[in-house]
Short mmCIF file of C-alpha atoms (C1' of nucleotides) in Angstrom, two decimals:
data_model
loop_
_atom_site.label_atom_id
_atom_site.label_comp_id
_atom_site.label_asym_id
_atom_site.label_seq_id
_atom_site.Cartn_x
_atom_site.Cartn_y
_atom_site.Cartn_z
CA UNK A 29 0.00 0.00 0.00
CA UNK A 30 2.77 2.32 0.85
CA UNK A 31 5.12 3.30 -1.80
CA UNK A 32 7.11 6.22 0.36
CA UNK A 33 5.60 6.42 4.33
CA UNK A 34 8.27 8.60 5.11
CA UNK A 35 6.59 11.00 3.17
CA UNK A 36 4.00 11.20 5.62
CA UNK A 37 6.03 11.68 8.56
CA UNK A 38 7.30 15.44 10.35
CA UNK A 39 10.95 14.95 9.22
CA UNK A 40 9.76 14.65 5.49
CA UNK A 41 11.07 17.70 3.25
CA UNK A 42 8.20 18.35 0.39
CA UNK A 43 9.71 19.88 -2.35
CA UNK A 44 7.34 23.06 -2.65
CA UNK A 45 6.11 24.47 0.47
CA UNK A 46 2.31 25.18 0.28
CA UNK A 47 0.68 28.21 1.71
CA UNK A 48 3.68 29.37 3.58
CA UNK A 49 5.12 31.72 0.92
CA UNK A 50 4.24 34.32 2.88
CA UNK A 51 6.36 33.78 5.93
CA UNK A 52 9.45 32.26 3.91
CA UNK A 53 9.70 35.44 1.78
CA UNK A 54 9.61 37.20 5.28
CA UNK A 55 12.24 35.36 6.30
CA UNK A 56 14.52 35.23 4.23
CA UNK A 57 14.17 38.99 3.56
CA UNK A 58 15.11 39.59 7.30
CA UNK A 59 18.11 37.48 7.15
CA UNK A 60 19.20 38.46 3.66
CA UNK A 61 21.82 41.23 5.31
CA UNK A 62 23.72 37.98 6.35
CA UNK A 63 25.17 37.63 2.72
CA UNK A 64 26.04 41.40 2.59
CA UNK A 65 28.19 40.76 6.05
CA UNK A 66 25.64 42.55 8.24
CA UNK A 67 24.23 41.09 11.24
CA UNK A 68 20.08 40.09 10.78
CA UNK A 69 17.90 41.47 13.15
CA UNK A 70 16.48 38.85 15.51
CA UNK A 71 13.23 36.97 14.86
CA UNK A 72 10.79 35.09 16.77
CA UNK A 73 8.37 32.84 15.15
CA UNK A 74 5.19 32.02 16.51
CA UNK A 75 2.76 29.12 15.71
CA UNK A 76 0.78 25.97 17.41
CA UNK A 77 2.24 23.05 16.64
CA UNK A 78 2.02 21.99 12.84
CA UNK A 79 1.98 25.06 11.49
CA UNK A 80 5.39 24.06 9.78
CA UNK A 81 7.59 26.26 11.82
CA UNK A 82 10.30 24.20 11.75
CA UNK A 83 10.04 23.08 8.56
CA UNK A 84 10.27 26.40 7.02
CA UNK A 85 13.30 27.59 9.49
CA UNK A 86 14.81 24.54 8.23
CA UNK A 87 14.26 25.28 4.46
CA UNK A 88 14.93 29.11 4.76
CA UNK A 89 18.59 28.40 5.93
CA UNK A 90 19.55 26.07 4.17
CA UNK A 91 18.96 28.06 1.05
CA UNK A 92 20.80 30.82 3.26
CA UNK A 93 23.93 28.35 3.95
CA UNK A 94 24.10 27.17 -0.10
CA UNK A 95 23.70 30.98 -1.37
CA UNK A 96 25.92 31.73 1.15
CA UNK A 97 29.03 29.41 0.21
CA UNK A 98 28.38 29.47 -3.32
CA UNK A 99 29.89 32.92 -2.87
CA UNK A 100 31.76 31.93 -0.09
CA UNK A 101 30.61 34.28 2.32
CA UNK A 102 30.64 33.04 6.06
CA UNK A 103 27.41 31.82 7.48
CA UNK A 104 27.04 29.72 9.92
CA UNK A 105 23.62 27.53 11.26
CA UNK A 106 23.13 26.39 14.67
CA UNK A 107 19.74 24.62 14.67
CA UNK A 108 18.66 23.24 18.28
CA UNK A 109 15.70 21.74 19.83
CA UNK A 110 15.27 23.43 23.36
CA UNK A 111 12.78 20.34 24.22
CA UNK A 112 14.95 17.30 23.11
CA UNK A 113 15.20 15.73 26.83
CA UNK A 114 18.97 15.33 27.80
CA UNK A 115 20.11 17.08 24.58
CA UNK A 116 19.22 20.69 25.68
CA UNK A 117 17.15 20.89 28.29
CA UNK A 118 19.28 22.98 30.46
CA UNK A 119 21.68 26.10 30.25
CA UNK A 120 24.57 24.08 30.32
CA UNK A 121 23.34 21.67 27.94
CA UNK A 122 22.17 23.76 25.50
CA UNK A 123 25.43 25.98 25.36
CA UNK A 124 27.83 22.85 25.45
CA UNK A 125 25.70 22.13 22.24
CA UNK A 126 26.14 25.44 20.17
CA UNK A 127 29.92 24.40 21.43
CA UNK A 128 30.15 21.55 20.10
CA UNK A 129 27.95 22.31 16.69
CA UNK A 130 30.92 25.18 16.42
CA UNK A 131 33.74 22.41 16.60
CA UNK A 132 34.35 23.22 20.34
CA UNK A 133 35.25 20.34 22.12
CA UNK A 134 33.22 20.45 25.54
CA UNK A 135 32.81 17.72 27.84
CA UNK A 136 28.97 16.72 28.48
CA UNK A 137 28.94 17.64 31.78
CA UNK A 138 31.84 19.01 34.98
CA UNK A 139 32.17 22.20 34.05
CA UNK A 140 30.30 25.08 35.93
CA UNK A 141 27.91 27.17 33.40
CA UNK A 142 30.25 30.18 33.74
CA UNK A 143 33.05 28.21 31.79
CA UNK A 144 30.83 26.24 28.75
CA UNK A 145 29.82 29.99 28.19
CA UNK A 146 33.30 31.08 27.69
CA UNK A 147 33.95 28.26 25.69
CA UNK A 148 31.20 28.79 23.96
CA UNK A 149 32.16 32.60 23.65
CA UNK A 150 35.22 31.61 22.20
CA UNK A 151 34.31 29.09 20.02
CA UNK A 152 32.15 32.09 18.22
CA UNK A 153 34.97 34.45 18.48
CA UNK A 154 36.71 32.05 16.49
CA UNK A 155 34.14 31.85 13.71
CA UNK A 156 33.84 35.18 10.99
CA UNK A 157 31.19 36.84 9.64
CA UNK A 158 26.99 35.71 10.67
CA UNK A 159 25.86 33.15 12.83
CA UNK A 160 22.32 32.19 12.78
CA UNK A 161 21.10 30.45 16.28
CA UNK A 162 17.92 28.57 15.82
CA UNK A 163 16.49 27.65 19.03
CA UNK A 164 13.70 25.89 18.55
CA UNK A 165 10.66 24.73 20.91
CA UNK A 166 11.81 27.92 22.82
CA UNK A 167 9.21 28.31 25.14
CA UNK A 168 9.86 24.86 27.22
CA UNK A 169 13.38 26.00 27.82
CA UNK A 170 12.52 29.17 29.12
CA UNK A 171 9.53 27.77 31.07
CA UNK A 172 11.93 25.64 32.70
CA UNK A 173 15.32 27.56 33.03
CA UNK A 174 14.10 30.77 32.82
CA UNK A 175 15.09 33.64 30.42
CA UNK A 176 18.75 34.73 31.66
CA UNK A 177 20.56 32.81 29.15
CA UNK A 178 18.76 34.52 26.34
CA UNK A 179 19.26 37.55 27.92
CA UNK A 180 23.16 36.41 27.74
CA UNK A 181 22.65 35.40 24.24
CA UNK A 182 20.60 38.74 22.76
CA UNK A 183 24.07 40.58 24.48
CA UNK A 184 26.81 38.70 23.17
CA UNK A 185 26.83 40.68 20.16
CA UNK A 186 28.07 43.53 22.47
CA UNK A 187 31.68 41.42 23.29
CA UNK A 188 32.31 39.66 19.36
CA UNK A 189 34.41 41.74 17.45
CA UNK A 190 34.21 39.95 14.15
CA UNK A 191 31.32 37.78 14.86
CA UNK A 192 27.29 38.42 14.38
CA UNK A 193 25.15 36.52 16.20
CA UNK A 194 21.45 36.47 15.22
CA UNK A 195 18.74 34.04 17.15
CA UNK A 196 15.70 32.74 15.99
CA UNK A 197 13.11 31.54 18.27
CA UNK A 198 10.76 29.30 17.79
CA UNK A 199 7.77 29.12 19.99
CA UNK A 200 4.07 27.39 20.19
CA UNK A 201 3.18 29.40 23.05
CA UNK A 202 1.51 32.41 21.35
CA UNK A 203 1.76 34.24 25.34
CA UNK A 204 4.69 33.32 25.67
CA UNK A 205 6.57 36.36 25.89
CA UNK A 206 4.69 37.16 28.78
CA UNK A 207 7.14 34.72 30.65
CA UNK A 208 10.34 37.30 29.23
CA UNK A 209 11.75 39.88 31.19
CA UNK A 210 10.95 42.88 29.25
CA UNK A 211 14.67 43.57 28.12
CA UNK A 212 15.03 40.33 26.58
CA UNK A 213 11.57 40.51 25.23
CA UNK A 214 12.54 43.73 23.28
CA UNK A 215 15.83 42.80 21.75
CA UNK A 216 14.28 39.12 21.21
CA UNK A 217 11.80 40.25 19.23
CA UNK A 218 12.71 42.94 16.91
CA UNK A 219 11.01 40.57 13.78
CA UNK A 220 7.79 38.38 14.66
CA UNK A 221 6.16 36.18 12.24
CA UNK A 222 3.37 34.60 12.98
CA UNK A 223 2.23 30.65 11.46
CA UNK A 224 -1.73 31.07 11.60
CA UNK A 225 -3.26 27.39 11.35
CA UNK A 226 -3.95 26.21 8.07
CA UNK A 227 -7.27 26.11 7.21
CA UNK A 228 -9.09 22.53 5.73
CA UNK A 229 -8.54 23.64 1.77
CA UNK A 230 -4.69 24.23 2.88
CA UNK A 231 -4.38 20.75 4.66
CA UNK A 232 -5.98 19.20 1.76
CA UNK A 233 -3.77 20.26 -0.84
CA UNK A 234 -0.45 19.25 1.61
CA UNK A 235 -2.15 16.36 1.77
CA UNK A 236 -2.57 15.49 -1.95
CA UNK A 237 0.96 16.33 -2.18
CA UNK A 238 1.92 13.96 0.03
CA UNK A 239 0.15 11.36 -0.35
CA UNK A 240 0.86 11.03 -4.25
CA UNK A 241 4.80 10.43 -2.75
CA UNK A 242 3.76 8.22 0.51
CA UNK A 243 0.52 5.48 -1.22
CA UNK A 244 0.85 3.67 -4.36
CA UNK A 245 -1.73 5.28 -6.67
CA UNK A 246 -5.02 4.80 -6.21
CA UNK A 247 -4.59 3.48 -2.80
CA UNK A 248 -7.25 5.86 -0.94
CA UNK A 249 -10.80 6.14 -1.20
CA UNK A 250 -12.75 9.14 -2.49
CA UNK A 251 -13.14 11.87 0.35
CA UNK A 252 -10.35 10.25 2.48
CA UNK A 253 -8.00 13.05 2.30
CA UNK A 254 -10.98 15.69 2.97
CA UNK A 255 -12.06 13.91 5.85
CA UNK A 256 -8.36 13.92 7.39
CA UNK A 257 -7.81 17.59 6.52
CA UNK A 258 -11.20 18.63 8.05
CA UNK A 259 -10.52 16.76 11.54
CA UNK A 260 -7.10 17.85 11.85
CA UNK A 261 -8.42 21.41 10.57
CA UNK A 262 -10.56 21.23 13.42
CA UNK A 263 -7.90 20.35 15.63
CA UNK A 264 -6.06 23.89 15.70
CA UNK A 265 -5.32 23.70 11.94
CA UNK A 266 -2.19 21.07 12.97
CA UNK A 267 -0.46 19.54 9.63
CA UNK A 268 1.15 17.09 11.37
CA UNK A 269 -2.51 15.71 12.84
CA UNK A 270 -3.54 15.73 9.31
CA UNK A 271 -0.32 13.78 8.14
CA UNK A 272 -0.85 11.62 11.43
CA UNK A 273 -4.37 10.52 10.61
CA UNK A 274 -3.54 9.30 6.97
CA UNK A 275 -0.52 7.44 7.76
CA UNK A 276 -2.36 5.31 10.90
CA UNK A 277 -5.34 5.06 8.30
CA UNK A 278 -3.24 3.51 5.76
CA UNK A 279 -1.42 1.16 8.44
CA UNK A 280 -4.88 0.46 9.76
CA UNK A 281 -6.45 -0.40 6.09
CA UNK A 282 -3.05 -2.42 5.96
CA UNK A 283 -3.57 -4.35 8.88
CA UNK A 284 -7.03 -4.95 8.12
CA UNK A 285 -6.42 -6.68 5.30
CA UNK A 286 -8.56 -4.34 3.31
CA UNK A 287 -7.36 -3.08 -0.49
CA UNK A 288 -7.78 0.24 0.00
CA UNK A 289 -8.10 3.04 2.54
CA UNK A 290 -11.85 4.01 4.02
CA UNK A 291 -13.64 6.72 5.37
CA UNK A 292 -13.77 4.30 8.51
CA UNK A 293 -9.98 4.03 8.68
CA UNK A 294 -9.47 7.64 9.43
CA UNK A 295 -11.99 7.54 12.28
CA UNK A 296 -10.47 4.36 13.67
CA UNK A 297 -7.41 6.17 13.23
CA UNK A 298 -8.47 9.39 14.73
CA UNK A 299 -9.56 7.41 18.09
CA UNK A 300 -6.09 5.15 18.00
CA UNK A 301 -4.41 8.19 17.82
CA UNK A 302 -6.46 10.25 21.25
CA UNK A 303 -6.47 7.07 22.89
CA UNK A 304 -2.26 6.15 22.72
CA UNK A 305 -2.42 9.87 23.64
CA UNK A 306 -4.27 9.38 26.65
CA UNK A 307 -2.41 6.46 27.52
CA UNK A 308 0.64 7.53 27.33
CA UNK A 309 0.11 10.77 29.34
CA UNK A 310 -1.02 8.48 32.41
CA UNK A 311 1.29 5.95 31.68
CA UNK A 312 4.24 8.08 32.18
CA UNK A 313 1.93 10.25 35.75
CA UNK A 314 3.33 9.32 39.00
CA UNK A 315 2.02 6.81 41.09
CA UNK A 316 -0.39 8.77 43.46
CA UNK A 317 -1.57 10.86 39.79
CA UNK A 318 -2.88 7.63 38.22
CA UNK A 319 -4.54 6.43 41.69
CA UNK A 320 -6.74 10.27 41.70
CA UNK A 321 -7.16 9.27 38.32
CA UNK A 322 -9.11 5.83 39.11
CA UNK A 323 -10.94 7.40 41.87
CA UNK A 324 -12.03 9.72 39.26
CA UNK A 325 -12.82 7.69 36.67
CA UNK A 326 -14.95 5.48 39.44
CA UNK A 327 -16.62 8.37 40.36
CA UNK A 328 -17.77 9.66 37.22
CA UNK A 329 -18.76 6.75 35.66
CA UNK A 330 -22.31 7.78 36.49
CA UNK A 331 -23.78 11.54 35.18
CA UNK A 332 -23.36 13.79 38.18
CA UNK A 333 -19.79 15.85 38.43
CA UNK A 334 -18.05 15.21 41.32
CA UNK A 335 -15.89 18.15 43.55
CA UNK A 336 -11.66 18.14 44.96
CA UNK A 337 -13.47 16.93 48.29
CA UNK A 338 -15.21 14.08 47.22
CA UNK A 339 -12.28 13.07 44.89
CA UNK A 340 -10.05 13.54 48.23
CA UNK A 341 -11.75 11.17 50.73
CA UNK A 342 -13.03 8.67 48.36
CA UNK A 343 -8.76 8.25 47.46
CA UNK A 344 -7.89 8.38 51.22
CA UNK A 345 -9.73 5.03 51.51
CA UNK A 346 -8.73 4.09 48.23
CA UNK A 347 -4.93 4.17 49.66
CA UNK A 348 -5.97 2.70 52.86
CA UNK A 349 -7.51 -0.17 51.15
CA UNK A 350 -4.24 -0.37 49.13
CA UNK A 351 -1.60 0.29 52.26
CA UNK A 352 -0.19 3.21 50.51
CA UNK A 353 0.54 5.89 52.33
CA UNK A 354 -1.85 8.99 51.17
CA UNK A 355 -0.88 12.22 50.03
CA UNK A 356 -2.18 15.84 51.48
CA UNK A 357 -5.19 17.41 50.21
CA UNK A 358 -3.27 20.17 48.50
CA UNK A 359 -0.91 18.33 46.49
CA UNK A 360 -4.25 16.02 45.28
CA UNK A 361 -5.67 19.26 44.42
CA UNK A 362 -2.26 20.39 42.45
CA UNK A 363 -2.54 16.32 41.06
CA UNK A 364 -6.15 17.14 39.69
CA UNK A 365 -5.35 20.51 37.96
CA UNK A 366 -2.37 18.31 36.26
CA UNK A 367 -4.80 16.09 35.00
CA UNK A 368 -6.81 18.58 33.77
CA UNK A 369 -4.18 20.70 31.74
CA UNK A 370 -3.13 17.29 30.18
CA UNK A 371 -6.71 16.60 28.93
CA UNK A 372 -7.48 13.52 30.26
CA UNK A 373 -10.08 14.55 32.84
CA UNK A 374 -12.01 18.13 32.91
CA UNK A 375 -12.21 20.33 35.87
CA UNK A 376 -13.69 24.13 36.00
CA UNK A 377 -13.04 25.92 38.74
CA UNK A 378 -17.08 27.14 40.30
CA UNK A 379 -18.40 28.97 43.30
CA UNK A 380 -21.30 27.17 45.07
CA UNK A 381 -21.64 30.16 46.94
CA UNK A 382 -22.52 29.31 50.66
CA UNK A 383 -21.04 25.94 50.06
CA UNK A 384 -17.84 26.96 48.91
CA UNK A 385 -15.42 27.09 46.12
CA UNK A 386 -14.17 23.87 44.42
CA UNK A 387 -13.00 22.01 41.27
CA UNK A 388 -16.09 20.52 39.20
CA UNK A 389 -14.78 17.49 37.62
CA UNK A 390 -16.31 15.77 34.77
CA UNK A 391 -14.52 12.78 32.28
CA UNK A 392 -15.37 13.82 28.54
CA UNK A 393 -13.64 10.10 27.84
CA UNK A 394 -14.52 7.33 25.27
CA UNK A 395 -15.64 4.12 27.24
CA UNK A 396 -12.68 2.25 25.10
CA UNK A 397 -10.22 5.10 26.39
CA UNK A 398 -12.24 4.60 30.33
CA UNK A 399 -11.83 1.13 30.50
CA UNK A 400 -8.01 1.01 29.20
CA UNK A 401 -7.05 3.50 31.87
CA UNK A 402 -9.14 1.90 34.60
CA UNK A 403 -7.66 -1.13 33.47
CA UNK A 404 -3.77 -0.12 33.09
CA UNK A 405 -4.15 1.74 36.93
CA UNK A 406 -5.78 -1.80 38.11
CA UNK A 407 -2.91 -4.25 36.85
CA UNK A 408 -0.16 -1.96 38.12
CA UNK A 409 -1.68 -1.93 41.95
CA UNK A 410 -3.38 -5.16 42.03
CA UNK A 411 -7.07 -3.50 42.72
"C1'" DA B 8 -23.76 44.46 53.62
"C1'" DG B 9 -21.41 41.12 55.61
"C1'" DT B 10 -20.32 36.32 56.55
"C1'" DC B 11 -18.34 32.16 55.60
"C1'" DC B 12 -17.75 27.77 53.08
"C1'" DA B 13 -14.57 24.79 50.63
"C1'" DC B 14 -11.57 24.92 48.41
"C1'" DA B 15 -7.73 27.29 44.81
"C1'" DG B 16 -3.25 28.06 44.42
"C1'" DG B 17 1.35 30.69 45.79
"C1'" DA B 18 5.74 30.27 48.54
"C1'" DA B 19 9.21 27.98 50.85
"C1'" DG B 20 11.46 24.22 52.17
"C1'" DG B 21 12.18 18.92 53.20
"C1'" DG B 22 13.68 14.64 51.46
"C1'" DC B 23 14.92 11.49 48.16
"C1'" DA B 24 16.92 9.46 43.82
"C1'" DG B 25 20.12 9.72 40.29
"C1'" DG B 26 24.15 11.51 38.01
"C1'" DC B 27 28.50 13.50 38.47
"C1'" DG B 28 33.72 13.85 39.60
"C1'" DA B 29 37.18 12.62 42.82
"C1'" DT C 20 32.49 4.63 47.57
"C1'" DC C 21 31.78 9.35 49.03
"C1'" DG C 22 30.09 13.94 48.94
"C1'" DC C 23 27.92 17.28 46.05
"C1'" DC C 24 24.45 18.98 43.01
"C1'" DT C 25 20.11 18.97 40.71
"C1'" DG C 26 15.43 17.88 39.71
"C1'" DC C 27 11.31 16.22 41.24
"C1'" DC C 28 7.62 15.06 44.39
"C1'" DC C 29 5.61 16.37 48.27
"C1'" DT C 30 4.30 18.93 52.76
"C1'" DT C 31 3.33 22.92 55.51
"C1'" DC C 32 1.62 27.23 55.90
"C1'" DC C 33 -0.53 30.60 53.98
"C1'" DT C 34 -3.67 34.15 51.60
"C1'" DG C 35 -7.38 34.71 48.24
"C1'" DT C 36 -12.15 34.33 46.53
"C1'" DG C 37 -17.32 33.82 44.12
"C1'" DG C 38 -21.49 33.86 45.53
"C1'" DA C 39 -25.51 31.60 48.51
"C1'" DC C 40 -27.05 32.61 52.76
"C1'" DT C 41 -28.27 35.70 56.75
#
DNA sequence: AGTCCACAGGAAGGGCAGGCGA
DNA sequence: TCGCCTGCCCTTCCTGTGGACT
């Protein structure tokens, strides 16, 4: 059935770029000085996720880097993922990275922070004419580390004497800026673009690109492609939902034996894809998260929601019953709003007036998704 | 108009596991 | 193996609050 499924995956370079023109020409126009030896302003790019960010970062500077030598002018590309766990998820890691991508030799960990940064330092003063720092998936770093070492970055252009240093920053928090002291903020941000989703027409026509690449022809069944393009359109306008839907459909279709891809394939895949979701959230919650969890779940398994108080003493004899020792009522509160902001339960915060303030918690969950979760929390703890 | 419930959720710090160099 | 550091989970203590009830 599959001719190419790598075309259907994230990491796939299409050879034209649909409906992004836009933002590429905007791009490339604000780091065009690089090839006339002046230092590009810095950009931020905003977006949700799958609204090709990345891709066109990736495509924008590489066409920078081959202009560039072709006239062998020096530019050089740092391209990092701020989220990639144990890659550059901290200061230090992060800098020994740009290091090391700079032919730096740094050790993966020993040195205090102060040193990787003059290493790194160096390691740039070393290098001529524009360096372009991609940082992608911005917004966890900072969320985590906190802004200082972009405020060290957005100054180092101060120190270099024949070194430019632009950054890009990549970011699916739209707010995000509202985490940035204002300094960094400014200097951060003298360029925004912004990705808006793509709308079901746009999907749809990545999607017939793709797909005439990934499925040997006439694989899919009228309507297919609409029917992924308008769920995933639905879905915060997210490509790589879109591309995600078609390529579990196919498998699904493949698996099932059947000769071609159905309208029924894309909803089985649409609930295979929320429910490993789900699952794998919870699967990777702390103990005492998944046990809330169950008493949720058995809570709400009739209509009525349920409040942080009832939740609370219906688990303290859940963890008696168990011989676990329970946690306090505030970190089971803190455990609940987790749960919520992950999407696997819902809780809205309502006044009941003389009968106080509290968490209303509802489960908007399949009865598949209920009883895998009810089941996965029951094997682990032997209920 | 004021009270008061049943929590929400911030701040600070304890304690533990895991990773590190020595 | 030891001490040190860091990140994470958790507790303690706390202040804040929407709106039914008086």
């Amino acid at each position: 059935m599959f001719k190419n499924k790598d075309a259907l995956t994230t990491n796939w370079k299409p050879e034209n770029i649909l409906h992004r023109d836009q933002q590429i020409n905007e791009l490339a126009s604000i780091l065009a000085p690089s090839l006339k030896g002046n230092d590009p302003s810095n950009v931020f790019l905003y977006g949700s996720v799958g609204t090709g960010k990345t891709l066109i970062v990736k495509h924008v500077t590489e066409e920078l880097k081959s202009v560039a030598d072709d006239k062998e002018i020096d530019v050089n590309i740092l391209y990092i993922n701020c989220k990639m766990k144990k890659v550059a998820d901290t200061e230090y890691r992060l800098l020994a990275k740009l290091a090391r991508q700079l032919g730096e030799d740094v050790p993966s960990t020993g040195l205090p922070t102060d040193e990787i940064y003059n290493r790194f330092f160096s390691a740039l003063q070393d290098q001529k004419g524009v360096v372009v720092i991609a940082l992608d998936e911005i917004d966890a770093l900072v969320k985590k580390v906190g802004d200082e070492f972009l405020y060290n970055l957005t100054r180092i252009n101060d120190d270099l004497e024949h070194t430019k240093v632009s950054i890009l920053g990549i970011s699916n928090d739209l707010n995000f800026t509202d985490y940035m002291d204002s300094r960094v903020k400014s200097s951060l941000s003298e360029e925004e673009i912004i990705f808006p989703p793509y709308n079901a027409i746009e999907l749809r026509e990545i999607l017939k690109e793709r797909t005439d690449k990934a499925f040997v022809d006439n694989m899919l069944m009228d309507g297919v492609i609409s029917k992924c393009s308008a769920l995933a359109a639905q879905e915060h306008g997210d490509a790589r939902r879109a591309l995600d839907l078609l390529r579990v459909a196919g498998e699904l279709s493949e698996r099932s034996e059947s000769d071609i891809v159905e309208k029924r394939h894309v909803d089985m895949a649409q609930s295979k894809i929320e429910r490993d979701r789900v699952v794998e959230t919870v699967r990777s919650q702390p103990k005492h998260s998944k046990l809330v969890l169950y008493t949720i779940l058995e809570m709400t398994s009739g209509e009525e929601d349920i409040a942080t108080g009832d939740v609370y003493s219906e688990y303290k004899e859940l963890c008696e019953e168990l011989e676990v020792s329970e946690l306090t009522q505030r970190r089971v509160s803190g455990l609940i709003s987790e749960l919520d902001m992950l999407g696997v339960i819902n809780a809205k915060v309502i006044s009941k007036g003389r009968y106080g303030r509290t968490r209303q918690i509802s489960v908007d969950l399949s009865e598949n998704i209920r009883g895998r979760l009810e089941q996965m929390v029951e094997e682990k703890f032997y209920i």
